[in-house]
PDB file of C-alpha atoms and ligand atoms in Angstrom:
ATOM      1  CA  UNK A   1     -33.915  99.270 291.751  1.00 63.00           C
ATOM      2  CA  UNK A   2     -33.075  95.287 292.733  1.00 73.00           C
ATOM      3  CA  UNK A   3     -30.872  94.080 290.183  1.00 81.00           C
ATOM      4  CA  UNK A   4     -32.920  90.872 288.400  1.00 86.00           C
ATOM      5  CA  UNK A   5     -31.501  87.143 290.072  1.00 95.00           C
ATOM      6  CA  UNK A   6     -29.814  85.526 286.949  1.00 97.00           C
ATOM      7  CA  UNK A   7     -28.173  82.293 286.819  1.00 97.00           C
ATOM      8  CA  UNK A   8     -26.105  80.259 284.069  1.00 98.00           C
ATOM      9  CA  UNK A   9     -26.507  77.545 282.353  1.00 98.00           C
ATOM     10  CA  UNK A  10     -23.735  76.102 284.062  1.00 96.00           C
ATOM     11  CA  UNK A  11     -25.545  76.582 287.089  1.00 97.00           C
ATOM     12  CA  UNK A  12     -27.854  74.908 285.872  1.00 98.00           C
ATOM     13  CA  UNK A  13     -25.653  71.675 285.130  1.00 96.00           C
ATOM     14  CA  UNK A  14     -24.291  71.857 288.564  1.00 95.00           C
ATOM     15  CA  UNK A  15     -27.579  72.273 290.166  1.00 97.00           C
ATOM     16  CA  UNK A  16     -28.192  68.579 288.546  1.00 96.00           C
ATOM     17  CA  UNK A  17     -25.031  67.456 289.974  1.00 95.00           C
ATOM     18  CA  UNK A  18     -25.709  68.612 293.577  1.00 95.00           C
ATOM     19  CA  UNK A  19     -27.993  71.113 294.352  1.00 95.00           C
ATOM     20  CA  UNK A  20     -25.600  72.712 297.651  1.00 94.00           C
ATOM     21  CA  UNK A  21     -22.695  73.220 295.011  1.00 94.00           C
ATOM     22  CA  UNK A  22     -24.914  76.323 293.289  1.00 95.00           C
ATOM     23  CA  UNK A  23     -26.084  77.269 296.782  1.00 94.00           C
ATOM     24  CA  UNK A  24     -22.488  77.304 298.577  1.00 93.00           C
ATOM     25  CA  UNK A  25     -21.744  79.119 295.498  1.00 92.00           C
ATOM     26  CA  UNK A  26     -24.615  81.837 295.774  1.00 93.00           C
ATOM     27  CA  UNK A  27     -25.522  82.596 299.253  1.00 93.00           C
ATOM     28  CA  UNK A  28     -22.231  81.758 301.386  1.00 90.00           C
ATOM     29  CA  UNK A  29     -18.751  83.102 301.543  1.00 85.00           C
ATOM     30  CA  UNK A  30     -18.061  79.625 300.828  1.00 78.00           C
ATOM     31  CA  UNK A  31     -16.035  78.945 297.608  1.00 73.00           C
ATOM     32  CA  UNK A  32     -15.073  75.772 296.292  1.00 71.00           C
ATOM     33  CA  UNK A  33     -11.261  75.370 295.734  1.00 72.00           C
ATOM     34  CA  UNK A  34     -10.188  74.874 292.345  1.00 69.00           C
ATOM     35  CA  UNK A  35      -8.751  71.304 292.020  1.00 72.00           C
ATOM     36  CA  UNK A  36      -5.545  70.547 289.722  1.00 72.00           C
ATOM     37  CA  UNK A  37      -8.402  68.096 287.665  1.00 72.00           C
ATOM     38  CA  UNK A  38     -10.847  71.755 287.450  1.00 74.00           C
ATOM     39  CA  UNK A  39      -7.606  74.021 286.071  1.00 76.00           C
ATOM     40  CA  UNK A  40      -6.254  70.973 283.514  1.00 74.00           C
ATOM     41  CA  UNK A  41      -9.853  70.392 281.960  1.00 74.00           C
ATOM     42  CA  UNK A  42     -10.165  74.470 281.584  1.00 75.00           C
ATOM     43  CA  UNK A  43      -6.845  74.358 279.994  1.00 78.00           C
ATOM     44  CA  UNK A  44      -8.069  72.189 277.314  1.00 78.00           C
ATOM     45  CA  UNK A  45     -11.403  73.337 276.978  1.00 77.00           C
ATOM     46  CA  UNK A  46      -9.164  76.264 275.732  1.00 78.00           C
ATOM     47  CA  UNK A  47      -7.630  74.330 273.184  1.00 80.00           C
ATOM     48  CA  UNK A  48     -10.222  72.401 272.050  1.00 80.00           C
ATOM     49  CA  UNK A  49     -11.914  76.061 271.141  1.00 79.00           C
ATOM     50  CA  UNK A  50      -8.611  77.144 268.995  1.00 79.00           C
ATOM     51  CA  UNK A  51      -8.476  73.599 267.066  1.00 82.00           C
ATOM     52  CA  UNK A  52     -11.702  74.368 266.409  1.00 79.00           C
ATOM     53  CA  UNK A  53     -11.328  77.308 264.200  1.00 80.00           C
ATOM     54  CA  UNK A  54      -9.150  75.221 261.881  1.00 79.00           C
ATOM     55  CA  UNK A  55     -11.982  72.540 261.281  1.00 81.00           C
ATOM     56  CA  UNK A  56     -15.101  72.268 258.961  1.00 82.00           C
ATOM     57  CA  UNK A  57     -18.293  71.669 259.638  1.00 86.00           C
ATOM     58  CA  UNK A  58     -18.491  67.948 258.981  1.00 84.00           C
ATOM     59  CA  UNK A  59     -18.760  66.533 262.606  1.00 86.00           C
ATOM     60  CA  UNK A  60     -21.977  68.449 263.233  1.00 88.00           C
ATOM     61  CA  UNK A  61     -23.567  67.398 259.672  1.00 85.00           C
ATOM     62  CA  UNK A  62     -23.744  70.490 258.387  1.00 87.00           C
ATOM     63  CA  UNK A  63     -22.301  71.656 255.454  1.00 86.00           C
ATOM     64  CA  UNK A  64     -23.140  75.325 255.739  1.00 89.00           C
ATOM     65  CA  UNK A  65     -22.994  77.742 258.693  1.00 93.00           C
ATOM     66  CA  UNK A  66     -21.700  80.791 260.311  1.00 94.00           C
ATOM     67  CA  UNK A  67     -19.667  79.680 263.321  1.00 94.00           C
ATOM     68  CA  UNK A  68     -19.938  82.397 266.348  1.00 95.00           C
ATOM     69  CA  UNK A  69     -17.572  82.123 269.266  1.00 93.00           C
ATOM     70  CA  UNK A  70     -18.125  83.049 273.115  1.00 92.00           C
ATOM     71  CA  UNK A  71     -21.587  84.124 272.566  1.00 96.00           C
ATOM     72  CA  UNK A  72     -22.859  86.499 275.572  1.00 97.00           C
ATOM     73  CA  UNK A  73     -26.789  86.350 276.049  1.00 97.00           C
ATOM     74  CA  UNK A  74     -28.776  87.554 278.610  1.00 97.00           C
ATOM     75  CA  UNK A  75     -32.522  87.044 279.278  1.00 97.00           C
ATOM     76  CA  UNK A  76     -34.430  88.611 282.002  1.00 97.00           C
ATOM     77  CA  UNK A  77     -37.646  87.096 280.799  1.00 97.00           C
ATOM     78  CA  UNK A  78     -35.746  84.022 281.348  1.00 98.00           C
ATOM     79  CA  UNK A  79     -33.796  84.754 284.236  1.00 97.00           C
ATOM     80  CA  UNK A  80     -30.653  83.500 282.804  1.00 98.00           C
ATOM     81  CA  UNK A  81     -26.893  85.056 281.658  1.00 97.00           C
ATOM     82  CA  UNK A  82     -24.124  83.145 280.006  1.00 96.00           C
ATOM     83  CA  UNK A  83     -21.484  82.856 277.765  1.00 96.00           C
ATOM     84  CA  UNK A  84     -21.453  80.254 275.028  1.00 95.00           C
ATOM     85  CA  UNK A  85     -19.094  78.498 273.376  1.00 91.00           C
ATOM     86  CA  UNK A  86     -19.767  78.285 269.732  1.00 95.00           C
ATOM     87  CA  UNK A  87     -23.146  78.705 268.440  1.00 97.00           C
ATOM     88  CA  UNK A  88     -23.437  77.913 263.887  1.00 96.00           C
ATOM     89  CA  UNK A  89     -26.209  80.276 262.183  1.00 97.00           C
ATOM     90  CA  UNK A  90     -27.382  79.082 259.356  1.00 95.00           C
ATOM     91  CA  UNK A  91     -30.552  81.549 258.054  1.00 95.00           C
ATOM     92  CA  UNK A  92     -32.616  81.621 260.768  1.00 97.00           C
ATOM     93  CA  UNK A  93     -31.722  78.586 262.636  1.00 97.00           C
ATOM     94  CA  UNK A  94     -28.867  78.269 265.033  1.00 97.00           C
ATOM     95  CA  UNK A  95     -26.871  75.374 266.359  1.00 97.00           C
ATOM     96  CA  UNK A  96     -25.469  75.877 270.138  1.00 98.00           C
ATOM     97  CA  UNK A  97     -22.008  73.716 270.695  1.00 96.00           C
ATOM     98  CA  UNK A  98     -20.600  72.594 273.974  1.00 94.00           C
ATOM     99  CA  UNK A  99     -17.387  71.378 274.396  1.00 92.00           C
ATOM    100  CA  UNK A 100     -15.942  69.390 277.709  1.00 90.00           C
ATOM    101  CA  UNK A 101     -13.207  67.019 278.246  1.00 86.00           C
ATOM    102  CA  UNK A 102     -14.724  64.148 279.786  1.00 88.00           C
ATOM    103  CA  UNK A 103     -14.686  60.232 278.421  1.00 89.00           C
ATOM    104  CA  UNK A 104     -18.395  60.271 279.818  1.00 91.00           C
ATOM    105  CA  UNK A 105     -21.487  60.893 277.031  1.00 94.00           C
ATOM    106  CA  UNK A 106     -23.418  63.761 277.920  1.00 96.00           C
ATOM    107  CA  UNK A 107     -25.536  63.520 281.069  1.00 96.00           C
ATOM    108  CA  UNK A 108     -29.193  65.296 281.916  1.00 97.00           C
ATOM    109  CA  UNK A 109     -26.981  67.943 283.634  1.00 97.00           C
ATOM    110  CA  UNK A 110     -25.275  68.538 280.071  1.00 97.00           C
ATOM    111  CA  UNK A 111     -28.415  68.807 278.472  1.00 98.00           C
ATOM    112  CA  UNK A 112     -29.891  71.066 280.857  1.00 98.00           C
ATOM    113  CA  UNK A 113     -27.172  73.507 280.409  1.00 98.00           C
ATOM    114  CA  UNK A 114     -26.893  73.276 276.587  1.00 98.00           C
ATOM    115  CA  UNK A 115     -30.989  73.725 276.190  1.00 98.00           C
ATOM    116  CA  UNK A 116     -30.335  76.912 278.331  1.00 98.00           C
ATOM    117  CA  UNK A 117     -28.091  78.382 275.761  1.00 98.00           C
ATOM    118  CA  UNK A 118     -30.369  77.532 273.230  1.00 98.00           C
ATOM    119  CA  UNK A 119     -33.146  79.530 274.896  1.00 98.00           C
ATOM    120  CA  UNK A 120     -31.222  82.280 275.670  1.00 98.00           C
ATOM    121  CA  UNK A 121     -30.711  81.925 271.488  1.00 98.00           C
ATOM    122  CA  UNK A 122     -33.699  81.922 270.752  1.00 98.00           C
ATOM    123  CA  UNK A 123     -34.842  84.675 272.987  1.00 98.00           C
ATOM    124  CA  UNK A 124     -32.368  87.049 272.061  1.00 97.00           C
ATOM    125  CA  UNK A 125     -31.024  86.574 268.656  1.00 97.00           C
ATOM    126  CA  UNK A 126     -34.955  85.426 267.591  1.00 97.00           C
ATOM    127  CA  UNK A 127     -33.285  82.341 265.840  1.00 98.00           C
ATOM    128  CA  UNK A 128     -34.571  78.898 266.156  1.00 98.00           C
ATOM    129  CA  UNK A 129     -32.535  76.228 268.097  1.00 98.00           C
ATOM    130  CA  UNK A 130     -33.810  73.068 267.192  1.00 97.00           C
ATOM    131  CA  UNK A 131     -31.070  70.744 268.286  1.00 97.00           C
ATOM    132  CA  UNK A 132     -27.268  71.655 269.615  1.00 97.00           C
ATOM    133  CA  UNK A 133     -24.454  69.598 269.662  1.00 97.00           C
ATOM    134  CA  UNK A 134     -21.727  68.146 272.534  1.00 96.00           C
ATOM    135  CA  UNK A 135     -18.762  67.548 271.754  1.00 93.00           C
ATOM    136  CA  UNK A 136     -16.363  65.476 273.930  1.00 91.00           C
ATOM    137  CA  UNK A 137     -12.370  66.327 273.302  1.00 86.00           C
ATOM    138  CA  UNK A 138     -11.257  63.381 274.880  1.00 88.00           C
ATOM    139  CA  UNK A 139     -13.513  60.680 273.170  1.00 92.00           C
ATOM    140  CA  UNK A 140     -13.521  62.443 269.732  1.00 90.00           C
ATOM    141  CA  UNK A 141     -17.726  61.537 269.996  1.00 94.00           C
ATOM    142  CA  UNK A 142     -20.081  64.421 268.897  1.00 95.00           C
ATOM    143  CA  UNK A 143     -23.665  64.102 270.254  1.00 97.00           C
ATOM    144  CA  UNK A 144     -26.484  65.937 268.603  1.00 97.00           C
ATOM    145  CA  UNK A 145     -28.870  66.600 271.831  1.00 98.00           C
ATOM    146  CA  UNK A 146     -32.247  67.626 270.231  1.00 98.00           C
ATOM    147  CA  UNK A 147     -34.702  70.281 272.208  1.00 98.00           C
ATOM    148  CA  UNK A 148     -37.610  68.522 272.533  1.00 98.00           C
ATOM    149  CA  UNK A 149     -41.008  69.966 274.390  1.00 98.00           C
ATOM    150  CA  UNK A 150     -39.817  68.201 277.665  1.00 98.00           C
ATOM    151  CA  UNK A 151     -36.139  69.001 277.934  1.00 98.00           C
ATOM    152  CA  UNK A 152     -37.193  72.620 277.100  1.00 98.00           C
ATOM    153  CA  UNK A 153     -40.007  72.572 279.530  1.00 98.00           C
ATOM    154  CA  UNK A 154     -37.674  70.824 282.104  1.00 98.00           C
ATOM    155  CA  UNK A 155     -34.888  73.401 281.604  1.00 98.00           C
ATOM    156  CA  UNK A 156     -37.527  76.384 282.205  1.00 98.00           C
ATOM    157  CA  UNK A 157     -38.722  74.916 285.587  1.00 98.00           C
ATOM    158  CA  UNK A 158     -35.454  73.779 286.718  1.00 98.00           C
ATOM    159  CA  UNK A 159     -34.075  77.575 286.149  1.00 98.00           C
ATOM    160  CA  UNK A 160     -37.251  78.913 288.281  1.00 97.00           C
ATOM    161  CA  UNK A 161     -36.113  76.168 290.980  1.00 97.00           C
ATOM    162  CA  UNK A 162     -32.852  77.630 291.110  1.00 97.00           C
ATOM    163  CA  UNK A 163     -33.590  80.689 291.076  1.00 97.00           C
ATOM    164  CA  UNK A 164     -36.440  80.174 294.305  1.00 96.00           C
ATOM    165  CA  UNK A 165     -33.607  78.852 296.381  1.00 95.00           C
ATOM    166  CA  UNK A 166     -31.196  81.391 295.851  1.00 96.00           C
ATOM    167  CA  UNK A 167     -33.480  84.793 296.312  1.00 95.00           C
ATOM    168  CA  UNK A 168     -34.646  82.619 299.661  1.00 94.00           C
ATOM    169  CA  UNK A 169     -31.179  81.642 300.543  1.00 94.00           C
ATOM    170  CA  UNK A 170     -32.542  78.610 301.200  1.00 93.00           C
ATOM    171  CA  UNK A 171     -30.358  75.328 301.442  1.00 92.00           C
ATOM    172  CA  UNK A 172     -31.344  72.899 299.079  1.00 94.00           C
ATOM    173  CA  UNK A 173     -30.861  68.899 299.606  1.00 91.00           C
ATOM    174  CA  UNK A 174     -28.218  67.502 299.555  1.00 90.00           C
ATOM    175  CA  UNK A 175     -27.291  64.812 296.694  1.00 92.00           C
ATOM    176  CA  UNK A 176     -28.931  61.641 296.670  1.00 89.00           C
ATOM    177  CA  UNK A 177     -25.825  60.245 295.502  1.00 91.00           C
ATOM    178  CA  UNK A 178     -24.052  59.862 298.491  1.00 88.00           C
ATOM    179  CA  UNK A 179     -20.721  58.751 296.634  1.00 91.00           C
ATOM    180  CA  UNK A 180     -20.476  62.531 295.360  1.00 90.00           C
ATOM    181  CA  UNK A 181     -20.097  63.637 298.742  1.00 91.00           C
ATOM    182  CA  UNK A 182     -16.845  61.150 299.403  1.00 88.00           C
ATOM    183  CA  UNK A 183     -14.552  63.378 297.001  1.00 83.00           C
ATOM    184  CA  UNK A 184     -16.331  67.071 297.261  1.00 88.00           C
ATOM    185  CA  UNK A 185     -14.319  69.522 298.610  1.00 86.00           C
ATOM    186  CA  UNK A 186     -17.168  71.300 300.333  1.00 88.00           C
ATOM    187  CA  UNK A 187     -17.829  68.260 302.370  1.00 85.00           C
ATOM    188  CA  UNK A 188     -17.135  70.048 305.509  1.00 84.00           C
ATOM    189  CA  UNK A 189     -19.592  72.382 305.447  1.00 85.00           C
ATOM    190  CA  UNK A 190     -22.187  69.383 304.378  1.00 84.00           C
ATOM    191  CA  UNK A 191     -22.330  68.508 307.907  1.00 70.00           C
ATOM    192  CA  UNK A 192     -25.311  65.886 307.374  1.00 66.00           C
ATOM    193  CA  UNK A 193     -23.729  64.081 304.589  1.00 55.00           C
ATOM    194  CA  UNK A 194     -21.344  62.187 305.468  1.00 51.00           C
TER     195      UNK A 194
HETATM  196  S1  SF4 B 201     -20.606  67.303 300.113  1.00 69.22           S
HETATM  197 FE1  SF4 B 201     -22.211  66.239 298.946  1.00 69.22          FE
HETATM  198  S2  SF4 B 201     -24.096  67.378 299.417  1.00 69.22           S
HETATM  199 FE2  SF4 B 201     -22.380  68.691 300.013  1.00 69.22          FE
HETATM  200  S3  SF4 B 201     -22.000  69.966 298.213  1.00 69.22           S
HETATM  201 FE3  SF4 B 201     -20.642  68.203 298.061  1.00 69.22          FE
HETATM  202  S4  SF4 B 201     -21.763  66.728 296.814  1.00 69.22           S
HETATM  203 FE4  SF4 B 201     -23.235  68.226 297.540  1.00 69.22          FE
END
């Protein structure tokens, strides 16, 4: 039997950023090199998670919750896998949290991925999501991104999009953002790019 195509939500965010990165990822030998910037934000995305345990609730404005860390979920129906970060329960709704170290506010990218996780909630724990939070380490700043109709709607056709290109191993377009391309490490095997 053929195993079911899943992605991630991550996949998802990096789809936003350039659609080749998922693709390189997926259907070549090609894999991207992990740069010192890549291992030092991983590093404190790890610490981030312990400090973490030690705080309250306060920053998400709740003041009641079960906190849940490194949440696996898996959805065939959805056609998506992933591990989450943190996700609250309170009764029967649930609260997905994504940390990253950036200074930058959270982009459609980070909102793609975080309404992901709060499908795959939904879907498999048969809690309600109705808004998750992003939290950025380095700014201190917690956003509370809420899962509207469109961003939910968006998130379920992106996923299908993703998943298209990959059963068809078919090379997606490149970035319109040609600027991406300057610093990517897979720019040599973007021959058209640059
Ligand atoms: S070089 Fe540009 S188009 Fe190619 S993967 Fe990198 S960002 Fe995307």
């Amino acid at each position: 039997m053929t195993e079911p195509l899943l992605i991630t939500p991550t996949e998802l965010r990096q789809w936003h950023y350039c659609p080749r990165v998922v693709f390189f990822d997926r259907c070549t030998p090609v894999k991207r090199r992990e740069t010192v910037l890549m291992t030092s934000g991983r590093d404190k995305h790890q610490s981030e998670l312990v400090r973490e345990r030690r705080r309250t609730l306060s920053r998400y404005d709740l003041t009641e919750g079960e906190r849940r860390y490194d949440v696996r979920l898996t959805s065939i129906t959805l056609g998506l896998n992933g591990e989450l970060d943190l996700l609250i329960v309170d009764g029967q709704e649930a609260y997905p949290v994504e940390f990253k170290h950036t200074q930058r506010s959270p982009d459609s990218g980070h909102r793609l991925q975080l309404c992901a996780y709060a499908l795959l909630v939904e879907a498999e724990l048969g809690l309600t999501c109705p808004h998750g939070y992003w939290h950025s380490s380095r700014t201190r700043q917690t956003y509370t991104i809420p899962f509207d109709t469109r961003l939910r709607n968006r998130t379920l056709k992106t996923t299908q999009e993703v998943r298209k290109f990959i059963w068809r191993e078919q090379c997606p377009p490149s970035t319109s953002q040609a600027v991406k391309c300057l610093e990517c490490e897979l720019k040599n095997f973007c021959g058209d790019t640059l």
